[in-house]
N, CA, C and O atoms as a MOPAC input file, in Angstrom:
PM7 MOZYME 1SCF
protein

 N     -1.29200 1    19.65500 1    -4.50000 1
 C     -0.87100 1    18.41900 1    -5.14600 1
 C     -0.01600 1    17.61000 1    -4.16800 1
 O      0.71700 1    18.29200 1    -3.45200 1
 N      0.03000 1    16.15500 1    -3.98900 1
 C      0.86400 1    15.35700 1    -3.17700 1
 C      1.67100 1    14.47400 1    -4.06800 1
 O      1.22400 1    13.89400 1    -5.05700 1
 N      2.85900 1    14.42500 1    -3.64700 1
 C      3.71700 1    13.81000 1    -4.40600 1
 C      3.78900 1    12.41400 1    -3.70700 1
 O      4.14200 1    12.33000 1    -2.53100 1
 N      3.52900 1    11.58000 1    -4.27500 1
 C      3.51000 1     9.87200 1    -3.79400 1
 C      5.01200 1     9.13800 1    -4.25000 1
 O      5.00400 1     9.16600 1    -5.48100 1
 N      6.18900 1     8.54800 1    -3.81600 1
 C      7.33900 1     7.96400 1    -4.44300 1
 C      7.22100 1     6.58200 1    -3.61700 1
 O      6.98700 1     6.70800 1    -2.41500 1
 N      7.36300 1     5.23700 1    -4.14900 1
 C      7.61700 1     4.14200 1    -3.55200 1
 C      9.61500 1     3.72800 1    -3.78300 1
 O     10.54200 1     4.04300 1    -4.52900 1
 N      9.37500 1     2.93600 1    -2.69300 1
 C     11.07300 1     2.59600 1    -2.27900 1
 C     10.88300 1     1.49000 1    -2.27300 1
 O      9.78900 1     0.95800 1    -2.08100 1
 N     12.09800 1     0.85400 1    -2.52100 1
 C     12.00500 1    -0.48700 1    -1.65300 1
 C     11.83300 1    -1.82400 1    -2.93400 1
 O     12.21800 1    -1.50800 1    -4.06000 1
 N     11.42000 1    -2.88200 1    -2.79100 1
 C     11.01600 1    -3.88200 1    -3.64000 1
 C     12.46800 1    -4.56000 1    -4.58300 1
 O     13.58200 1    -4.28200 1    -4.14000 1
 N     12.38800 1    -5.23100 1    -5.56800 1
 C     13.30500 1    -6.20500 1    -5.85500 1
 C     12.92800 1    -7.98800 1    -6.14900 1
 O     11.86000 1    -8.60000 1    -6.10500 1
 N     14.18400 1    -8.38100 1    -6.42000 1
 C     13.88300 1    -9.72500 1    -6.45400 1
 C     14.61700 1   -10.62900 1    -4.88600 1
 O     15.79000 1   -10.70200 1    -4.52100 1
 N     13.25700 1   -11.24600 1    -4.21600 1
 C     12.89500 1   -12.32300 1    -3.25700 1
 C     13.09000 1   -13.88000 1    -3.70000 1
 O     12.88900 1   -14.30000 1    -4.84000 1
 N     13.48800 1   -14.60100 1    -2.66300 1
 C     13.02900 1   -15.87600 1    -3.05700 1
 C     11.38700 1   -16.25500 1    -2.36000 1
 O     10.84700 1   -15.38600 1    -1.67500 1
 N     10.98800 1   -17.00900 1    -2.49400 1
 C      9.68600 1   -17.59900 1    -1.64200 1
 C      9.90800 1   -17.85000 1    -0.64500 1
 O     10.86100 1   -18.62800 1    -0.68300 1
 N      9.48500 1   -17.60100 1     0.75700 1
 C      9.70700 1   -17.76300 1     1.62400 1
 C     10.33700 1   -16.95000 1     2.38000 1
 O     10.66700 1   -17.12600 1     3.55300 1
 N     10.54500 1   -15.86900 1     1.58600 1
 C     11.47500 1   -14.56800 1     2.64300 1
 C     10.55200 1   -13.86300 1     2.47200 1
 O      9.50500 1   -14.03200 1     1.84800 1
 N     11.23800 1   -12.40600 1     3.47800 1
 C     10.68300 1   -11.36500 1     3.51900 1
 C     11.22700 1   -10.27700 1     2.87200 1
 O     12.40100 1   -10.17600 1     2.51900 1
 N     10.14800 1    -9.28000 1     2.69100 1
 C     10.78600 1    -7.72400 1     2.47100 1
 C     10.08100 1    -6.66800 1     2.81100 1
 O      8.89700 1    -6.92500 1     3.03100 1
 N     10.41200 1    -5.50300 1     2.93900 1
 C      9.70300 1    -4.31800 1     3.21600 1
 C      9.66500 1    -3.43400 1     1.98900 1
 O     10.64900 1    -3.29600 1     1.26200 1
 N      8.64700 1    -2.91200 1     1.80400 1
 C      8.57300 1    -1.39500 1     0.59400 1
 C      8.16300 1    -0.25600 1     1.46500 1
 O      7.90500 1    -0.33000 1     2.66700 1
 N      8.14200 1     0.50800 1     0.92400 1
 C      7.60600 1     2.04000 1     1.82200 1
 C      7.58300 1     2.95100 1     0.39700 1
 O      7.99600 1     2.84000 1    -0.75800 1
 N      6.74500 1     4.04000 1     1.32100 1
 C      6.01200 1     5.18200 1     0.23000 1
 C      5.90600 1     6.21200 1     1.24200 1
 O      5.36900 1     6.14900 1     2.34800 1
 N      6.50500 1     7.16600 1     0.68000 1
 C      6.45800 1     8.79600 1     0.96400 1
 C      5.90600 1     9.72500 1     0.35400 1
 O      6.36800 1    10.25300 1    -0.65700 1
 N      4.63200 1    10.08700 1     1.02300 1
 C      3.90600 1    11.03800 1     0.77400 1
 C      4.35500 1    12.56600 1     1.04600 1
 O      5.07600 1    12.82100 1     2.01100 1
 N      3.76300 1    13.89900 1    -0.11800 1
 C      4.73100 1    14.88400 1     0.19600 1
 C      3.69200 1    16.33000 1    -0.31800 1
 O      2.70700 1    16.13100 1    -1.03000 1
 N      3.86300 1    16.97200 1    -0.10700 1
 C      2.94700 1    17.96300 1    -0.78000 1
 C      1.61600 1    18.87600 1     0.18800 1
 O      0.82200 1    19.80500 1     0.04000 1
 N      1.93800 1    18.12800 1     0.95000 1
 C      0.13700 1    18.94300 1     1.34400 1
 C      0.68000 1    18.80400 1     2.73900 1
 O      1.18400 1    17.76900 1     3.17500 1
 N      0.46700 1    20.46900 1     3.72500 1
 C      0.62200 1    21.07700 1     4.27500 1
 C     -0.60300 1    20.34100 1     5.55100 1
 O     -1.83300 1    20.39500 1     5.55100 1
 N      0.21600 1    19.78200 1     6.39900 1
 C     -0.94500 1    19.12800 1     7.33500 1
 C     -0.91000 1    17.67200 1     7.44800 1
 O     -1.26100 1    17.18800 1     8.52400 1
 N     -0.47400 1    16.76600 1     6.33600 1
 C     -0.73600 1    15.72800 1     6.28700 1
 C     -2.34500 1    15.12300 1     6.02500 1
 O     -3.23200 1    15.41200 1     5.22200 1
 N     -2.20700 1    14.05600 1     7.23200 1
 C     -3.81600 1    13.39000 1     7.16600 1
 C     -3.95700 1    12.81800 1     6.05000 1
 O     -4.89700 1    13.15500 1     5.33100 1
 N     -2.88300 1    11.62700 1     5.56700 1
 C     -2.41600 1    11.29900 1     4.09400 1
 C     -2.83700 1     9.61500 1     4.89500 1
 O     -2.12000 1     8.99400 1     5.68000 1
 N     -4.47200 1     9.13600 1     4.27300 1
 C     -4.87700 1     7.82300 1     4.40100 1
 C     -4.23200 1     7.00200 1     3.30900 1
 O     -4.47400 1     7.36000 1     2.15700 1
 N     -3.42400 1     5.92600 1     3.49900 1
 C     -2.70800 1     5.53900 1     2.13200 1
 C     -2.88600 1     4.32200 1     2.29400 1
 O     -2.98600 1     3.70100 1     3.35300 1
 N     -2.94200 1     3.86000 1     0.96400 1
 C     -2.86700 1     2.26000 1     0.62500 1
 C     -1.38100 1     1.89200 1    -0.28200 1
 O     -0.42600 1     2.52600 1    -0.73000 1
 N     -1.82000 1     0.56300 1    -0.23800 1
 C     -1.13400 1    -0.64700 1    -1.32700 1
 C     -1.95500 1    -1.40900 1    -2.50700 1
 O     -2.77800 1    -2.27500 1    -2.20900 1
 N     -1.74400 1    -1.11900 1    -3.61100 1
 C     -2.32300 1    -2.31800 1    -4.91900 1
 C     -1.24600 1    -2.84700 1    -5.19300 1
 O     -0.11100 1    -2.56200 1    -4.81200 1
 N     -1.69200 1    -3.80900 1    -6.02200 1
 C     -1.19000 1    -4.33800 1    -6.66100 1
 C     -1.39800 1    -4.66400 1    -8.04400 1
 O     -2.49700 1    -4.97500 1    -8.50400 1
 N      0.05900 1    -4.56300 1    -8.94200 1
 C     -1.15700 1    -5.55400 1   -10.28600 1
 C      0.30800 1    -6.27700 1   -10.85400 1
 O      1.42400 1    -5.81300 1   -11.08900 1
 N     -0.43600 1    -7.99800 1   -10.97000 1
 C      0.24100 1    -8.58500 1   -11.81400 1
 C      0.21800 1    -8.61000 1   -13.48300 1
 O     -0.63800 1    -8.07800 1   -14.19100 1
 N      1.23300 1    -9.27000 1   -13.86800 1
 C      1.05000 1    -9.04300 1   -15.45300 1
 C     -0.25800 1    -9.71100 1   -15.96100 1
 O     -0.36300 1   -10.86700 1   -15.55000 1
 N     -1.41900 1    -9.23100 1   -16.85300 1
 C     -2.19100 1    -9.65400 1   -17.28300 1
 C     -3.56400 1    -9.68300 1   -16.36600 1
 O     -4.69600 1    -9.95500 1   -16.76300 1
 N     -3.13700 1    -9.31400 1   -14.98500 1
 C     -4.31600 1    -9.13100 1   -13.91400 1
 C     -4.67900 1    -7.36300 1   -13.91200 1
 O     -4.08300 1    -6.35600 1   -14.29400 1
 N     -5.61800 1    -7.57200 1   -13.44500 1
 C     -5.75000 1    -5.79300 1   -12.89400 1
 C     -5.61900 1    -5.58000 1   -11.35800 1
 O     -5.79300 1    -6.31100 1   -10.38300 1
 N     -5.23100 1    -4.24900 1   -11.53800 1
 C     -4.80700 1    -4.03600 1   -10.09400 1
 C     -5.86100 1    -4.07200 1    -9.05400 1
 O     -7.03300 1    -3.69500 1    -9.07800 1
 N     -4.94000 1    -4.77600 1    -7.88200 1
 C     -5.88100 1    -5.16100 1    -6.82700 1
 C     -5.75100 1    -4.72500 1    -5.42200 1
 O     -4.60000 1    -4.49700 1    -5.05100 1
 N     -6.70900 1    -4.56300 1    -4.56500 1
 C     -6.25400 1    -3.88500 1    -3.46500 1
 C     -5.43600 1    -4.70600 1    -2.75000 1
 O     -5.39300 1    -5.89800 1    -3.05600 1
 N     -4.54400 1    -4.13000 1    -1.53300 1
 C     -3.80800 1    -4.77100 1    -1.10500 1
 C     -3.87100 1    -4.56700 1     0.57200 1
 O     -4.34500 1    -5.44200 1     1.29600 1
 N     -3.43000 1    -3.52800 1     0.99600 1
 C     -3.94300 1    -2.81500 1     2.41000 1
 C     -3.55100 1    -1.52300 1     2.51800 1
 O     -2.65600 1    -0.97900 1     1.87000 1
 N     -4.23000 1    -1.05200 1     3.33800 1
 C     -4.82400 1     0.05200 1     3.92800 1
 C     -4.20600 1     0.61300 1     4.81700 1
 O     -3.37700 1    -0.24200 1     5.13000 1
 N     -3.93500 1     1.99700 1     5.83100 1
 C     -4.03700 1     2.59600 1     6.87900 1
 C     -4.08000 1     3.59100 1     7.08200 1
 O     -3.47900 1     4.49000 1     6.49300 1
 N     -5.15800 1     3.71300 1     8.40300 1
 C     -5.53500 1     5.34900 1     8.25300 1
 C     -4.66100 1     6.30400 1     8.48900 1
 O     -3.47900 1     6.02600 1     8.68900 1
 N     -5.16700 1     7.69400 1     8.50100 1
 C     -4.16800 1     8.38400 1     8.21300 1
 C     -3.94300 1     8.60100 1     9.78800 1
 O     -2.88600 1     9.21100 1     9.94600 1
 N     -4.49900 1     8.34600 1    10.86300 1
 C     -4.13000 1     8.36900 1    12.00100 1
 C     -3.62000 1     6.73100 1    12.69300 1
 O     -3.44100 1     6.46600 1    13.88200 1
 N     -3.53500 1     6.18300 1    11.97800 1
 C     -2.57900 1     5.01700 1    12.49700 1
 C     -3.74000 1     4.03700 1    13.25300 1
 O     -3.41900 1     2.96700 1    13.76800 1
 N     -4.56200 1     4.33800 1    13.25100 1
 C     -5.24200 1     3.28000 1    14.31500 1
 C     -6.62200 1     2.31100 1    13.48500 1
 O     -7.58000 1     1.70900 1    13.97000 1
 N     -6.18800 1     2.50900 1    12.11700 1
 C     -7.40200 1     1.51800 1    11.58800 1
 C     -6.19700 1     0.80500 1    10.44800 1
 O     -5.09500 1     1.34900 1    10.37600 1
 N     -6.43200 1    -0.14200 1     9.79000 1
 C     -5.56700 1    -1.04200 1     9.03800 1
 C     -6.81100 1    -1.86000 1     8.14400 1
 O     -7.88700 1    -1.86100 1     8.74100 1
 N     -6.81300 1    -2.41600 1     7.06500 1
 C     -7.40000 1    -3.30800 1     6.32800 1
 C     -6.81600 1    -3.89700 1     5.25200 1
 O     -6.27400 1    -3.32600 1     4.30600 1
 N     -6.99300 1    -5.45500 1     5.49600 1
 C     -5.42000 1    -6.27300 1     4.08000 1
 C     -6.79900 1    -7.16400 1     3.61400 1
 O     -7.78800 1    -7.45300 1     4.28700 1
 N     -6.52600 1    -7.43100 1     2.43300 1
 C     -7.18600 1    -8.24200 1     1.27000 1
 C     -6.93600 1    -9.84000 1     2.35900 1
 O     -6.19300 1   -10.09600 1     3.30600 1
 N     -8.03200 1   -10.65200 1     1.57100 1
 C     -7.50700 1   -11.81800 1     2.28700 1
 C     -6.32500 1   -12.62500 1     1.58900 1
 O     -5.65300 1   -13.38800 1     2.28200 1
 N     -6.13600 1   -12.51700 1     0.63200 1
 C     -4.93000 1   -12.95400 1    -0.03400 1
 C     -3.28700 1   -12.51200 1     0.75900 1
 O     -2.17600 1   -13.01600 1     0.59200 1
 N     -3.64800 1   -11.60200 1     1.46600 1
 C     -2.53800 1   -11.09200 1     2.21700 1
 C     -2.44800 1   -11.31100 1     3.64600 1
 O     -1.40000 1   -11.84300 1     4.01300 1
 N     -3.35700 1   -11.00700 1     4.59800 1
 C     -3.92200 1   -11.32700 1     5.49400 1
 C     -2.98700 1   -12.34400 1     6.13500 1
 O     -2.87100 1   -13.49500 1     5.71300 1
 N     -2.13900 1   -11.71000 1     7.47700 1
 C     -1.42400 1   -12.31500 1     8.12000 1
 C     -0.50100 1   -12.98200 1     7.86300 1
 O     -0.10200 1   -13.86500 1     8.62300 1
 N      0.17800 1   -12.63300 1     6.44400 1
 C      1.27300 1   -12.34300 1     6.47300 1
 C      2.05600 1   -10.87300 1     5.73700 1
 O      3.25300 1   -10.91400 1     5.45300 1
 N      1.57400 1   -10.15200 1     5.59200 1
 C      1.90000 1    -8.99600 1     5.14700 1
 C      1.11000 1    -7.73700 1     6.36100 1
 O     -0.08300 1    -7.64600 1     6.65100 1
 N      2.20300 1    -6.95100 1     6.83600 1
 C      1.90800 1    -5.68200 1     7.63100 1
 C      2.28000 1    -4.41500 1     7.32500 1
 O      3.43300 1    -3.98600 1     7.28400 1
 N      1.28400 1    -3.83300 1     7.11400 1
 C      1.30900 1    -2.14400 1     6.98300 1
 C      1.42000 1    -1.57700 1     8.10900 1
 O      0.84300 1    -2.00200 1     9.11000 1
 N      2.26700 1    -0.41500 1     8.10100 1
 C      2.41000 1     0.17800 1     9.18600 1
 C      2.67100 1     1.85400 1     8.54200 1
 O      2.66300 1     2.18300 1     7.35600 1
 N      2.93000 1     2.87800 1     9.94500 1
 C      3.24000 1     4.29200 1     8.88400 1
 C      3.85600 1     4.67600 1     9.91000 1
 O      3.61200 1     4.22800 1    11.03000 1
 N      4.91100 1     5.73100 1     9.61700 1
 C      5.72100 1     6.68300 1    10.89000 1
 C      4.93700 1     8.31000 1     9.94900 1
 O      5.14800 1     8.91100 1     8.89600 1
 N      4.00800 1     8.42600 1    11.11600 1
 C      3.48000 1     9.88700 1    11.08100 1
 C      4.44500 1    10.78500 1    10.69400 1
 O      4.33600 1    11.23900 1     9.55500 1
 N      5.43900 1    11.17600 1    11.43200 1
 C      6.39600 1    12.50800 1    11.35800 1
 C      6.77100 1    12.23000 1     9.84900 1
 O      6.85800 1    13.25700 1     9.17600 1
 N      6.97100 1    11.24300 1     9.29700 1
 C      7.70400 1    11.50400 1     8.29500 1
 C      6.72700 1    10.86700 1     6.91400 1
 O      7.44200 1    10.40600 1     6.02400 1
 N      5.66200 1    10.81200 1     6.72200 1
 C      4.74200 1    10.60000 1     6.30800 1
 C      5.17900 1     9.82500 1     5.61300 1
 O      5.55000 1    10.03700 1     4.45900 1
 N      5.19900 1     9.15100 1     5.99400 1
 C      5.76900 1     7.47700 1     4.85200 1
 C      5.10700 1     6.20900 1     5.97800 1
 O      5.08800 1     6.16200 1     7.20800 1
 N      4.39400 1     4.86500 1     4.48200 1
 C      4.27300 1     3.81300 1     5.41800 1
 C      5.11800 1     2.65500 1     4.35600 1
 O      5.57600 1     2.65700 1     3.21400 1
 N      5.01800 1     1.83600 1     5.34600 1
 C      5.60800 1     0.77400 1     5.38300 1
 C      4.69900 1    -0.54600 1     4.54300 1
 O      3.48000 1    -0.55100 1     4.71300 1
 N      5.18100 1    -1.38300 1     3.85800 1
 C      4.85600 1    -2.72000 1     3.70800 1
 C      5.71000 1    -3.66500 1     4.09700 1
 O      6.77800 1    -3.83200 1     3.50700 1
 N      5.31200 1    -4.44400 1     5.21000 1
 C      6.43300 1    -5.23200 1     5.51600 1
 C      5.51000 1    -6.73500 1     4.50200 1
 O      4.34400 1    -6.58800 1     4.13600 1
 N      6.32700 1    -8.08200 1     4.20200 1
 C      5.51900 1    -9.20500 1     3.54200 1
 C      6.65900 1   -10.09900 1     3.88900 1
 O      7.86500 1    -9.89600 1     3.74600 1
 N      6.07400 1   -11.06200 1     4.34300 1
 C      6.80200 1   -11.91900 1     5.16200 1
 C      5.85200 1   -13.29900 1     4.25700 1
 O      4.75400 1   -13.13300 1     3.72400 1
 N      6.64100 1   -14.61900 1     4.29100 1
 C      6.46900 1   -15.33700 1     3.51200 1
 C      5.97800 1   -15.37600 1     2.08900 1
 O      5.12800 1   -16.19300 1     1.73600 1
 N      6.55100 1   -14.43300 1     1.21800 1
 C      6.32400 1   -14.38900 1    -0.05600 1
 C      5.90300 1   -15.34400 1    -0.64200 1
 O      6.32300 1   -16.37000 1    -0.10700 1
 N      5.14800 1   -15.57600 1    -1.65700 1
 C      4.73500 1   -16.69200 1    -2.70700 1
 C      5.35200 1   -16.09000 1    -4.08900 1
 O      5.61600 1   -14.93400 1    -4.41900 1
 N      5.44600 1   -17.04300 1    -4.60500 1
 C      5.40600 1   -16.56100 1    -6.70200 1
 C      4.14400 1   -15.79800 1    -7.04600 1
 O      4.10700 1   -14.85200 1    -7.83200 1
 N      3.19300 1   -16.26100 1    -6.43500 1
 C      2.29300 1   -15.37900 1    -6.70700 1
 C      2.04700 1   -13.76600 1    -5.64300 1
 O      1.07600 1   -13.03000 1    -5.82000 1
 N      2.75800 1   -13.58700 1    -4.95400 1
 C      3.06900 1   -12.39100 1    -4.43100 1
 C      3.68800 1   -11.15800 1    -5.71000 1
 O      3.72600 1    -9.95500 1    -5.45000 1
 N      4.18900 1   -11.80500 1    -7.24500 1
 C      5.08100 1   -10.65600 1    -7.88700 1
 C      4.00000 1    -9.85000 1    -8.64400 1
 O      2.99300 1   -10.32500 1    -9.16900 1
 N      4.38600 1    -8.51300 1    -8.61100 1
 C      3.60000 1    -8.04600 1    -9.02500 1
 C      4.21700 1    -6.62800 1    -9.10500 1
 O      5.33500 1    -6.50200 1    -8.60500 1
 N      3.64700 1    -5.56500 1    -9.65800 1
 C      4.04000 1    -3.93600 1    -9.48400 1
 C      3.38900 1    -3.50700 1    -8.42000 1
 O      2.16100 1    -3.59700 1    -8.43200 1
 N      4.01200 1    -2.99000 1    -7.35600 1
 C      3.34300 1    -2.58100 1    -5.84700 1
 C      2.33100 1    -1.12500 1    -6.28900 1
 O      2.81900 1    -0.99200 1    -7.41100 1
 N      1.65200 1    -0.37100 1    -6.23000 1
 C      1.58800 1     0.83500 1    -6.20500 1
 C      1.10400 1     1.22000 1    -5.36200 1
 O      0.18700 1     0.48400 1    -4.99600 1
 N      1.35700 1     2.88100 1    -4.24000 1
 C      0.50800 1     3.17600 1    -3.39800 1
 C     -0.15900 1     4.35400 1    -3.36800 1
 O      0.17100 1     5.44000 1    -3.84400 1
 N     -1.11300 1     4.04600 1    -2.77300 1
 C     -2.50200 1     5.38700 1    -3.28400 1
 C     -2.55900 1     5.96200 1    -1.39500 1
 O     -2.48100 1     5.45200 1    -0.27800 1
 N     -2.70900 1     7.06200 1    -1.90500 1
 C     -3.00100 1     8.38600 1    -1.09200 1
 C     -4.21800 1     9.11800 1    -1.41700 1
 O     -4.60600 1     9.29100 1    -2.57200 1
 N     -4.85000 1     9.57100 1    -0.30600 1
 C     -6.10100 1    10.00000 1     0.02800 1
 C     -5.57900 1    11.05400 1     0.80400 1
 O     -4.50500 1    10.80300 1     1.35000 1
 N     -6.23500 1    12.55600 1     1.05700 1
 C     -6.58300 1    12.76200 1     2.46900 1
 C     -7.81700 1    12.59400 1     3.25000 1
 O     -8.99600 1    12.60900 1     2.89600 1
 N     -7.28800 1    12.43600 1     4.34500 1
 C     -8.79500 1    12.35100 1     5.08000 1
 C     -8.69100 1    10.74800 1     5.30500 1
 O     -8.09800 1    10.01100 1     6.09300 1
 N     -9.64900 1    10.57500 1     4.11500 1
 C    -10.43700 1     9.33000 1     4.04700 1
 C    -11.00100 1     8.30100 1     5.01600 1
 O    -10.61400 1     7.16300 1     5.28200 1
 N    -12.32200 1     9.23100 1     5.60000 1
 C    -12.98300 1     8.69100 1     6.99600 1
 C    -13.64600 1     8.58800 1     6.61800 1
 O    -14.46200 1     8.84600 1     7.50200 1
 N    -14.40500 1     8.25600 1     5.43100 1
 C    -15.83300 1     8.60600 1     5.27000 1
 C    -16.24100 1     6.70000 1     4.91600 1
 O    -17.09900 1     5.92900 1     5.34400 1
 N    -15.19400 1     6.58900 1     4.01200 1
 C    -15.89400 1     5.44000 1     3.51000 1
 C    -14.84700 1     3.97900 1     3.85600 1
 O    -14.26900 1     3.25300 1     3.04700 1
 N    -14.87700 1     3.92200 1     5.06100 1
 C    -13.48400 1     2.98400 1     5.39000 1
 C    -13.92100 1     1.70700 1     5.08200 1
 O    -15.14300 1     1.81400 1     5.18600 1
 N    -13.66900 1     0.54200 1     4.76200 1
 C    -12.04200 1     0.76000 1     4.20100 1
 C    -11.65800 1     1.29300 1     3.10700 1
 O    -12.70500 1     1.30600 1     2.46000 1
 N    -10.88900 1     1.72900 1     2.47900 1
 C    -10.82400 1     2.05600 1     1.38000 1
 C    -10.25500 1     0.94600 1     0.36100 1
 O     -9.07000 1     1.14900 1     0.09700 1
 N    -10.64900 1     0.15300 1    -0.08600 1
 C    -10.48500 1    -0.68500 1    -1.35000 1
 C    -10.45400 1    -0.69200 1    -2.82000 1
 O    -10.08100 1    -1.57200 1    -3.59600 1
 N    -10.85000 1     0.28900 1    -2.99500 1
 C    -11.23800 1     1.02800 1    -4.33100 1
 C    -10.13900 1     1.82500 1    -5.05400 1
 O     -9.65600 1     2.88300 1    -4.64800 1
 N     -9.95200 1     1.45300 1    -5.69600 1
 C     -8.84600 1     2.47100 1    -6.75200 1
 C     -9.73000 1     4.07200 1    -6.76500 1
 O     -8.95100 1     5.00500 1    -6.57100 1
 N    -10.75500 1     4.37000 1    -6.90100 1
 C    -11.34300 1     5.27700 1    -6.96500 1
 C    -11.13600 1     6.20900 1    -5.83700 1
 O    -11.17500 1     7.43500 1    -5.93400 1
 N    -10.85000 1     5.34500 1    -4.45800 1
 C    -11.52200 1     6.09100 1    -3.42200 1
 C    -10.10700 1     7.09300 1    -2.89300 1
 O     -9.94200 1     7.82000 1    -1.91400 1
 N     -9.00600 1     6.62500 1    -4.35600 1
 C     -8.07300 1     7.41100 1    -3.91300 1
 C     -7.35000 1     8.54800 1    -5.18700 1
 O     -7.16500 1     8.36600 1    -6.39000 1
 N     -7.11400 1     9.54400 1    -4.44500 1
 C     -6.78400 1    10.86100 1    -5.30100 1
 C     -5.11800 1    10.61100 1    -6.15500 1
 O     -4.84200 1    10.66900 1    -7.35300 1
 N     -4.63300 1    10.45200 1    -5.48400 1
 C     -3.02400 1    10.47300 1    -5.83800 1
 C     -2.30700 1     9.07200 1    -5.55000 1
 O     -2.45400 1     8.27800 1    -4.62100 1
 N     -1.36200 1     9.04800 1    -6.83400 1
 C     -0.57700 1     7.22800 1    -6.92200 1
 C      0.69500 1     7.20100 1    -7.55500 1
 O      1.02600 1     7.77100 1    -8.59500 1
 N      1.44900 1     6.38800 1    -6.72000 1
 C      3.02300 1     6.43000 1    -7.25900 1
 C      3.23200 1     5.81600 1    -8.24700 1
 O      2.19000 1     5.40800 1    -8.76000 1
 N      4.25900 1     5.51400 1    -8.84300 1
 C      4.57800 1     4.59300 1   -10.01000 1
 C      4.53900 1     3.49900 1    -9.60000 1
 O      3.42700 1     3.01900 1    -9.82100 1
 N      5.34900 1     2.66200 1    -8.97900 1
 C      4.93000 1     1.81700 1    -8.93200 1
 C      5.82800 1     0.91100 1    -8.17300 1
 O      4.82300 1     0.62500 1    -7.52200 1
 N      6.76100 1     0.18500 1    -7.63300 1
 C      7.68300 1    -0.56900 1    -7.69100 1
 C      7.91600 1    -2.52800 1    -7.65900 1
 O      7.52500 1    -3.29000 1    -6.77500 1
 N      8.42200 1    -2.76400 1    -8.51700 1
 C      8.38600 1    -4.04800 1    -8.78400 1
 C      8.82200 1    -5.09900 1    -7.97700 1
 O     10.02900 1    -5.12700 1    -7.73600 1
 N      7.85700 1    -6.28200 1    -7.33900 1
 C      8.38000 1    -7.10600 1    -6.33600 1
 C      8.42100 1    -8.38000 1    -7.03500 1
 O      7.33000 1    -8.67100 1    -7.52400 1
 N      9.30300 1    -9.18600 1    -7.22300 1
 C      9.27700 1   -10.51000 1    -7.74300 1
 C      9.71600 1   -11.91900 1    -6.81200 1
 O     10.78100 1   -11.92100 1    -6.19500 1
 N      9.18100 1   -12.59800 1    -6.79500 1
 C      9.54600 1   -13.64800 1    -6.02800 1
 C      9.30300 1   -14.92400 1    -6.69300 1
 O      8.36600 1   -15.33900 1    -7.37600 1
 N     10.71600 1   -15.57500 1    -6.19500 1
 C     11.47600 1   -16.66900 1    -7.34000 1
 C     10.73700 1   -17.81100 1    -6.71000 1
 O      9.59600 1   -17.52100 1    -6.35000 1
 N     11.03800 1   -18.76700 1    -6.54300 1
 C     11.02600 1   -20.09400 1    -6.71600 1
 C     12.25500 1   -20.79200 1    -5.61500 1
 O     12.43800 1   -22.00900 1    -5.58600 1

């Protein structure tokens, strides 16, 4: 079993930045491919981005796309969301999904294509 916890998130104004992160835990080895969704109120959750579990592949929705960066520190199996120019429409409940492996079917976009998911943490951005 892998234990998934997100950190991080809060209330933003538009136009700033913030970082979230998620620590993956449980499984002996790592090789923990993890994402970002999202879901706003009344939307369903949507993918957000990606990275492999070896650091060298990445994939962001285009809604995000250059201005939001995923990143991960291996040793300590946690990645990063950094989001830089927030919108109002950036708020939402973050959640992040964990896979292992997950080489087979890259990118991973799919709520499905992942085994294990944190609660959630809430990002809001004002006005």
């Amino acid at each position: 079993q892998v234990q998934v916890v997100e950190s991080g998130g809060g209330l933003v104004q538009a136009g700033d930045s913030t970082t979230i992160s998620c620590e993956a835990s449980g499984r002996s080895g790592g090789r923990y491919t993890m994402g970002w969704f999202r879901q706003a109120p009344g939307n369903v959750r949507e993918f957000v981005a990606v990275i492999f579990w070896s650091g060298d592949k990445t994939h962001y929705s285009d809604s995000v796309k250059g201005r939001f960066t995923i990143s991960r520190d291996g040793a300590k199996n946690t990645v990063y969301l950094q989001m830089n120019s927030l919108k109002p429409e950036d708020t939402a409940v973050y959640y992040c999904a964990v896979v292992v492996w997950g080489g087979n079917s890259w990118p991973l976009i799919r709520e499905n294509q992942y085994d294990y998911w944190g609660q959630g943490t809430q990002v809001t951005v004002s006005l």
